[in-house]
């Protein structure tokens, strides 16, 4: 658990220098791309820094970090008996005749291997943009997507897969916002110490666990700690035994598990490699440079939240290597 008070901070001189540099206004007085940068080591908050206008209490959108949160919610629901990741025949829309979508499992939705053709290109005109910004029932929109490949045979990253899991979460928890929020607060957020985790819902009551979730940097770090600690908070198990291993195990795409990225080459992996980081690093990633890095060999979590253009990605990631070197030398 992250200690909630500033007195818990134990800044290393080099680490503090790196963090403060990243959030400082630029020479032209424009805002820094990094809004929050935080490091947890051995269960303690050892450094955090915020750009002007942000602090430890500010909820910041995680974009596709929400997919990592969706993984945790799914894992908790498996542990409490509400879901089974090998379930098939998930939606009424898929139950006609020889529809191969009936064979899609929850695991394949999390792993982006459902075979569904829900294009996500961030153009504003693609199906996922339509779903996220125009649809009142995102899960139903996604369920109407055609199958382009047999389940488990093709990797395609798309928020549509995650929103189908979100629809299942809604349906299994009473079918409305009240039931979902009650479960999230009682079964995950409160036990994990997440005090400022906000989830948006669509008009149908489906939590938008693909994209629109907000949290303080400390709460995003608590999510990372849940994965670092094998799904446990202290002696309390929230995620099933073996869930974290499942989540970071790859299928078709070497750089993707189930809502988590892996720093591995091959497939799309070159795009997701974190140069200079320990080989066991795995992480959640969101649009514009949101990161929750889990580094088991350092017993550490790094959170970076901000607004970086794609061309800034190599520079942002170089900061992680600097941080790893700083805390590794403590």
PDB file of N, CA and C in Angstrom, residues 104-168:
ATOM      1  N   UNK A 104     -16.270 -17.247 -28.916  1.00  0.00           N
ATOM      2  CA  UNK A 104     -15.375 -16.259 -28.301  1.00  0.00           C
ATOM      3  C   UNK A 104     -15.472 -16.362 -26.784  1.00  0.00           C
ATOM      4  N   UNK A 105     -14.322 -16.394 -26.122  1.00  0.00           N
ATOM      5  CA  UNK A 105     -14.288 -16.443 -24.658  1.00  0.00           C
ATOM      6  C   UNK A 105     -13.968 -15.068 -24.081  1.00  0.00           C
ATOM      7  N   UNK A 106     -14.239 -14.911 -22.798  1.00  0.00           N
ATOM      8  CA  UNK A 106     -13.863 -13.676 -22.108  1.00  0.00           C
ATOM      9  C   UNK A 106     -12.354 -13.490 -22.164  1.00  0.00           C
ATOM     10  N   UNK A 107     -11.608 -14.571 -22.005  1.00  0.00           N
ATOM     11  CA  UNK A 107     -10.148 -14.480 -22.079  1.00  0.00           C
ATOM     12  C   UNK A 107      -9.712 -13.906 -23.417  1.00  0.00           C
ATOM     13  N   UNK A 108     -10.329 -14.344 -24.512  1.00  0.00           N
ATOM     14  CA  UNK A 108      -9.950 -13.849 -25.834  1.00  0.00           C
ATOM     15  C   UNK A 108     -10.308 -12.379 -26.013  1.00  0.00           C
ATOM     16  N   UNK A 109     -11.382 -11.934 -25.402  1.00  0.00           N
ATOM     17  CA  UNK A 109     -11.706 -10.507 -25.438  1.00  0.00           C
ATOM     18  C   UNK A 109     -10.627  -9.698 -24.725  1.00  0.00           C
ATOM     19  N   UNK A 110     -10.189 -10.160 -23.568  1.00  0.00           N
ATOM     20  CA  UNK A 110      -9.135  -9.465 -22.831  1.00  0.00           C
ATOM     21  C   UNK A 110      -7.811  -9.496 -23.591  1.00  0.00           C
ATOM     22  N   UNK A 111      -7.564 -10.580 -24.301  1.00  0.00           N
ATOM     23  CA  UNK A 111      -6.296 -10.761 -25.022  1.00  0.00           C
ATOM     24  C   UNK A 111      -6.313 -10.175 -26.429  1.00  0.00           C
ATOM     25  N   UNK A 112      -7.440  -9.611 -26.831  1.00  0.00           N
ATOM     26  CA  UNK A 112      -7.587  -9.007 -28.162  1.00  0.00           C
ATOM     27  C   UNK A 112      -7.459 -10.038 -29.280  1.00  0.00           C
ATOM     28  N   UNK A 113      -7.928 -11.248 -29.029  1.00  0.00           N
ATOM     29  CA  UNK A 113      -7.878 -12.301 -30.050  1.00  0.00           C
ATOM     30  C   UNK A 113      -9.271 -12.837 -30.382  1.00  0.00           C
ATOM     31  N   UNK A 114     -10.288 -11.998 -30.226  1.00  0.00           N
ATOM     32  CA  UNK A 114     -11.667 -12.434 -30.487  1.00  0.00           C
ATOM     33  C   UNK A 114     -11.937 -12.668 -31.964  1.00  0.00           C
ATOM     34  N   UNK A 115     -11.176 -11.998 -32.835  1.00  0.00           N
ATOM     35  CA  UNK A 115     -11.435 -12.079 -34.268  1.00  0.00           C
ATOM     36  C   UNK A 115     -12.450 -11.076 -34.769  1.00  0.00           C
ATOM     37  N   UNK A 116     -12.985 -10.235 -33.884  1.00  0.00           N
ATOM     38  CA  UNK A 116     -13.986  -9.250 -34.287  1.00  0.00           C
ATOM     39  C   UNK A 116     -13.345  -8.102 -35.067  1.00  0.00           C
ATOM     40  N   UNK A 117     -14.110  -7.531 -35.987  1.00  0.00           N
ATOM     41  CA  UNK A 117     -13.597  -6.478 -36.871  1.00  0.00           C
ATOM     42  C   UNK A 117     -14.089  -5.115 -36.411  1.00  0.00           C
ATOM     43  N   UNK A 118     -13.545  -4.622 -35.319  1.00  0.00           N
ATOM     44  CA  UNK A 118     -13.934  -3.311 -34.793  1.00  0.00           C
ATOM     45  C   UNK A 118     -12.711  -2.406 -34.915  1.00  0.00           C
ATOM     46  N   UNK A 119     -12.583  -1.729 -36.042  1.00  0.00           N
ATOM     47  CA  UNK A 119     -11.369  -0.963 -36.322  1.00  0.00           C
ATOM     48  C   UNK A 119     -11.207   0.204 -35.354  1.00  0.00           C
ATOM     49  N   UNK A 120      -9.972   0.396 -34.903  1.00  0.00           N
ATOM     50  CA  UNK A 120      -9.633   1.516 -34.017  1.00  0.00           C
ATOM     51  C   UNK A 120      -8.414   2.222 -34.597  1.00  0.00           C
ATOM     52  N   UNK A 121      -8.654   3.374 -35.243  1.00  0.00           N
ATOM     53  CA  UNK A 121      -7.572   4.099 -35.911  1.00  0.00           C
ATOM     54  C   UNK A 121      -7.396   5.521 -35.395  1.00  0.00           C
ATOM     55  N   UNK A 122      -8.226   5.948 -34.453  1.00  0.00           N
ATOM     56  CA  UNK A 122      -8.140   7.291 -33.859  1.00  0.00           C
ATOM     57  C   UNK A 122      -8.286   8.400 -34.906  1.00  0.00           C
ATOM     58  N   UNK A 123      -9.050   8.137 -35.950  1.00  0.00           N
ATOM     59  CA  UNK A 123      -9.261   9.172 -36.960  1.00  0.00           C
ATOM     60  C   UNK A 123     -10.464  10.052 -36.639  1.00  0.00           C
ATOM     61  N   UNK A 124     -11.323   9.566 -35.764  1.00  0.00           N
ATOM     62  CA  UNK A 124     -12.579  10.251 -35.524  1.00  0.00           C
ATOM     63  C   UNK A 124     -13.704   9.716 -36.390  1.00  0.00           C
ATOM     64  N   UNK A 125     -13.354   8.928 -37.405  1.00  0.00           N
ATOM     65  CA  UNK A 125     -14.352   8.370 -38.321  1.00  0.00           C
ATOM     66  C   UNK A 125     -14.407   6.846 -38.255  1.00  0.00           C
ATOM     67  N   UNK A 126     -13.529   6.255 -37.489  1.00  0.00           N
ATOM     68  CA  UNK A 126     -13.464   4.800 -37.391  1.00  0.00           C
ATOM     69  C   UNK A 126     -14.571   4.277 -36.480  1.00  0.00           C
ATOM     70  N   UNK A 127     -14.877   2.977 -36.553  1.00  0.00           N
ATOM     71  CA  UNK A 127     -15.960   2.421 -35.731  1.00  0.00           C
ATOM     72  C   UNK A 127     -15.790   2.643 -34.232  1.00  0.00           C
ATOM     73  N   UNK A 128     -14.563   2.541 -33.717  1.00  0.00           N
ATOM     74  CA  UNK A 128     -14.375   2.737 -32.277  1.00  0.00           C
ATOM     75  C   UNK A 128     -14.665   4.180 -31.884  1.00  0.00           C
ATOM     76  N   UNK A 129     -14.264   5.150 -32.707  1.00  0.00           N
ATOM     77  CA  UNK A 129     -14.594   6.548 -32.410  1.00  0.00           C
ATOM     78  C   UNK A 129     -16.105   6.740 -32.389  1.00  0.00           C
ATOM     79  N   UNK A 130     -16.795   6.149 -33.362  1.00  0.00           N
ATOM     80  CA  UNK A 130     -18.261   6.219 -33.390  1.00  0.00           C
ATOM     81  C   UNK A 130     -18.836   5.617 -32.110  1.00  0.00           C
ATOM     82  N   UNK A 131     -18.331   4.469 -31.730  1.00  0.00           N
ATOM     83  CA  UNK A 131     -18.826   3.779 -30.539  1.00  0.00           C
ATOM     84  C   UNK A 131     -18.619   4.622 -29.284  1.00  0.00           C
ATOM     85  N   UNK A 132     -17.414   5.175 -29.117  1.00  0.00           N
ATOM     86  CA  UNK A 132     -17.066   5.885 -27.885  1.00  0.00           C
ATOM     87  C   UNK A 132     -17.743   7.242 -27.760  1.00  0.00           C
ATOM     88  N   UNK A 133     -18.030   7.893 -28.883  1.00  0.00           N
ATOM     89  CA  UNK A 133     -18.507   9.270 -28.808  1.00  0.00           C
ATOM     90  C   UNK A 133     -19.934   9.479 -29.304  1.00  0.00           C
ATOM     91  N   UNK A 134     -20.519   8.485 -29.962  1.00  0.00           N
ATOM     92  CA  UNK A 134     -21.870   8.652 -30.485  1.00  0.00           C
ATOM     93  C   UNK A 134     -22.854   7.597 -29.995  1.00  0.00           C
ATOM     94  N   UNK A 135     -22.364   6.448 -29.576  1.00  0.00           N
ATOM     95  CA  UNK A 135     -23.259   5.358 -29.192  1.00  0.00           C
ATOM     96  C   UNK A 135     -23.713   5.493 -27.739  1.00  0.00           C
ATOM     97  N   UNK A 136     -24.997   5.258 -27.505  1.00  0.00           N
ATOM     98  CA  UNK A 136     -25.522   5.271 -26.143  1.00  0.00           C
ATOM     99  C   UNK A 136     -25.399   3.911 -25.469  1.00  0.00           C
ATOM    100  N   UNK A 137     -25.161   2.868 -26.245  1.00  0.00           N
ATOM    101  CA  UNK A 137     -24.993   1.515 -25.708  1.00  0.00           C
ATOM    102  C   UNK A 137     -23.775   0.895 -26.395  1.00  0.00           C
ATOM    103  N   UNK A 138     -22.612   1.144 -25.822  1.00  0.00           N
ATOM    104  CA  UNK A 138     -21.357   0.779 -26.474  1.00  0.00           C
ATOM    105  C   UNK A 138     -21.175  -0.730 -26.569  1.00  0.00           C
ATOM    106  N   UNK A 139     -21.611  -1.455 -25.550  1.00  0.00           N
ATOM    107  CA  UNK A 139     -21.472  -2.901 -25.577  1.00  0.00           C
ATOM    108  C   UNK A 139     -22.292  -3.540 -26.677  1.00  0.00           C
ATOM    109  N   UNK A 140     -23.497  -3.036 -26.889  1.00  0.00           N
ATOM    110  CA  UNK A 140     -24.337  -3.557 -27.963  1.00  0.00           C
ATOM    111  C   UNK A 140     -23.758  -3.194 -29.325  1.00  0.00           C
ATOM    112  N   UNK A 141     -23.229  -1.978 -29.442  1.00  0.00           N
ATOM    113  CA  UNK A 141     -22.558  -1.572 -30.679  1.00  0.00           C
ATOM    114  C   UNK A 141     -21.445  -2.561 -31.015  1.00  0.00           C
ATOM    115  N   UNK A 142     -20.619  -2.878 -30.027  1.00  0.00           N
ATOM    116  CA  UNK A 142     -19.497  -3.800 -30.249  1.00  0.00           C
ATOM    117  C   UNK A 142     -19.986  -5.208 -30.567  1.00  0.00           C
ATOM    118  N   UNK A 143     -21.063  -5.635 -29.912  1.00  0.00           N
ATOM    119  CA  UNK A 143     -21.572  -6.996 -30.118  1.00  0.00           C
ATOM    120  C   UNK A 143     -22.084  -7.209 -31.536  1.00  0.00           C
ATOM    121  N   UNK A 144     -22.441  -6.132 -32.217  1.00  0.00           N
ATOM    122  CA  UNK A 144     -22.947  -6.241 -33.588  1.00  0.00           C
ATOM    123  C   UNK A 144     -21.827  -6.324 -34.621  1.00  0.00           C
ATOM    124  N   UNK A 145     -20.584  -6.256 -34.178  1.00  0.00           N
ATOM    125  CA  UNK A 145     -19.453  -6.317 -35.101  1.00  0.00           C
ATOM    126  C   UNK A 145     -19.315  -7.711 -35.699  1.00  0.00           C
ATOM    127  N   UNK A 146     -18.884  -7.746 -36.945  1.00  0.00           N
ATOM    128  CA  UNK A 146     -18.712  -9.022 -37.639  1.00  0.00           C
ATOM    129  C   UNK A 146     -17.435  -9.717 -37.196  1.00  0.00           C
ATOM    130  N   UNK A 147     -17.388 -10.997 -37.441  1.00  0.00           N
ATOM    131  CA  UNK A 147     -16.184 -11.780 -37.184  1.00  0.00           C
ATOM    132  C   UNK A 147     -15.314 -11.779 -38.434  1.00  0.00           C
ATOM    133  N   UNK A 148     -14.042 -11.410 -38.251  1.00  0.00           N
ATOM    134  CA  UNK A 148     -13.117 -11.409 -39.375  1.00  0.00           C
ATOM    135  C   UNK A 148     -12.130 -12.551 -39.338  1.00  0.00           C
ATOM    136  N   UNK A 149     -12.081 -13.259 -38.209  1.00  0.00           N
ATOM    137  CA  UNK A 149     -11.163 -14.391 -38.047  1.00  0.00           C
ATOM    138  C   UNK A 149     -11.710 -15.293 -36.960  1.00  0.00           C
ATOM    139  N   UNK A 150     -11.332 -16.544 -36.999  1.00  0.00           N
ATOM    140  CA  UNK A 150     -11.766 -17.480 -35.961  1.00  0.00           C
ATOM    141  C   UNK A 150     -11.232 -17.034 -34.607  1.00  0.00           C
ATOM    142  N   UNK A 151     -12.003 -17.191 -33.544  1.00  0.00           N
ATOM    143  CA  UNK A 151     -11.537 -16.798 -32.210  1.00  0.00           C
ATOM    144  C   UNK A 151     -10.206 -17.447 -31.864  1.00  0.00           C
ATOM    145  N   UNK A 152      -9.304 -16.628 -31.320  1.00  0.00           N
ATOM    146  CA  UNK A 152      -8.011 -17.127 -30.891  1.00  0.00           C
ATOM    147  C   UNK A 152      -6.967 -17.231 -31.976  1.00  0.00           C
ATOM    148  N   UNK A 153      -7.305 -16.830 -33.220  1.00  0.00           N
ATOM    149  CA  UNK A 153      -6.380 -17.010 -34.344  1.00  0.00           C
ATOM    150  C   UNK A 153      -5.758 -15.715 -34.850  1.00  0.00           C
ATOM    151  N   UNK A 154      -6.239 -14.564 -34.391  1.00  0.00           N
ATOM    152  CA  UNK A 154      -5.745 -13.291 -34.931  1.00  0.00           C
ATOM    153  C   UNK A 154      -5.773 -12.231 -33.833  1.00  0.00           C
ATOM    154  N   UNK A 155      -4.693 -11.455 -33.732  1.00  0.00           N
ATOM    155  CA  UNK A 155      -4.619 -10.367 -32.759  1.00  0.00           C
ATOM    156  C   UNK A 155      -5.053  -9.065 -33.416  1.00  0.00           C
ATOM    157  N   UNK A 156      -5.986  -8.365 -32.780  1.00  0.00           N
ATOM    158  CA  UNK A 156      -6.401  -7.042 -33.243  1.00  0.00           C
ATOM    159  C   UNK A 156      -6.769  -6.208 -32.025  1.00  0.00           C
ATOM    160  N   UNK A 157      -5.957  -5.206 -31.751  1.00  0.00           N
ATOM    161  CA  UNK A 157      -6.200  -4.344 -30.598  1.00  0.00           C
ATOM    162  C   UNK A 157      -7.377  -3.427 -30.897  1.00  0.00           C
ATOM    163  N   UNK A 158      -8.390  -3.486 -30.065  1.00  0.00           N
ATOM    164  CA  UNK A 158      -9.554  -2.628 -30.241  1.00  0.00           C
ATOM    165  C   UNK A 158     -10.315  -2.488 -28.929  1.00  0.00           C
ATOM    166  N   UNK A 159     -10.755  -1.283 -28.654  1.00  0.00           N
ATOM    167  CA  UNK A 159     -11.539  -1.034 -27.442  1.00  0.00           C
ATOM    168  C   UNK A 159     -12.865  -1.772 -27.461  1.00  0.00           C
ATOM    169  N   UNK A 160     -13.306  -2.182 -28.653  1.00  0.00           N
ATOM    170  CA  UNK A 160     -14.553  -2.933 -28.729  1.00  0.00           C
ATOM    171  C   UNK A 160     -14.517  -4.211 -27.926  1.00  0.00           C
ATOM    172  N   UNK A 161     -13.389  -4.917 -27.938  1.00  0.00           N
ATOM    173  CA  UNK A 161     -13.265  -6.134 -27.134  1.00  0.00           C
ATOM    174  C   UNK A 161     -13.487  -5.840 -25.658  1.00  0.00           C
ATOM    175  N   UNK A 162     -12.851  -4.777 -25.175  1.00  0.00           N
ATOM    176  CA  UNK A 162     -12.946  -4.437 -23.753  1.00  0.00           C
ATOM    177  C   UNK A 162     -14.354  -3.999 -23.384  1.00  0.00           C
ATOM    178  N   UNK A 163     -15.027  -3.312 -24.296  1.00  0.00           N
ATOM    179  CA  UNK A 163     -16.389  -2.883 -23.994  1.00  0.00           C
ATOM    180  C   UNK A 163     -17.364  -4.049 -23.979  1.00  0.00           C
ATOM    181  N   UNK A 164     -17.042  -5.116 -24.668  1.00  0.00           N
ATOM    182  CA  UNK A 164     -17.859  -6.323 -24.539  1.00  0.00           C
ATOM    183  C   UNK A 164     -17.697  -6.937 -23.153  1.00  0.00           C
ATOM    184  N   UNK A 165     -16.474  -6.940 -22.639  1.00  0.00           N
ATOM    185  CA  UNK A 165     -16.273  -7.387 -21.256  1.00  0.00           C
ATOM    186  C   UNK A 165     -17.009  -6.452 -20.306  1.00  0.00           C
ATOM    187  N   UNK A 166     -16.964  -5.150 -20.583  1.00  0.00           N
ATOM    188  CA  UNK A 166     -17.662  -4.176 -19.746  1.00  0.00           C
ATOM    189  C   UNK A 166     -19.164  -4.443 -19.724  1.00  0.00           C
ATOM    190  N   UNK A 167     -19.719  -4.800 -20.874  1.00  0.00           N
ATOM    191  CA  UNK A 167     -21.147  -5.125 -20.922  1.00  0.00           C
ATOM    192  C   UNK A 167     -21.449  -6.347 -20.065  1.00  0.00           C
ATOM    193  N   UNK A 168     -20.600  -7.367 -20.124  1.00  0.00           N
ATOM    194  CA  UNK A 168     -20.792  -8.540 -19.269  1.00  0.00           C
ATOM    195  C   UNK A 168     -20.726  -8.160 -17.797  1.00  0.00           C
TER     196      UNK A 168
END
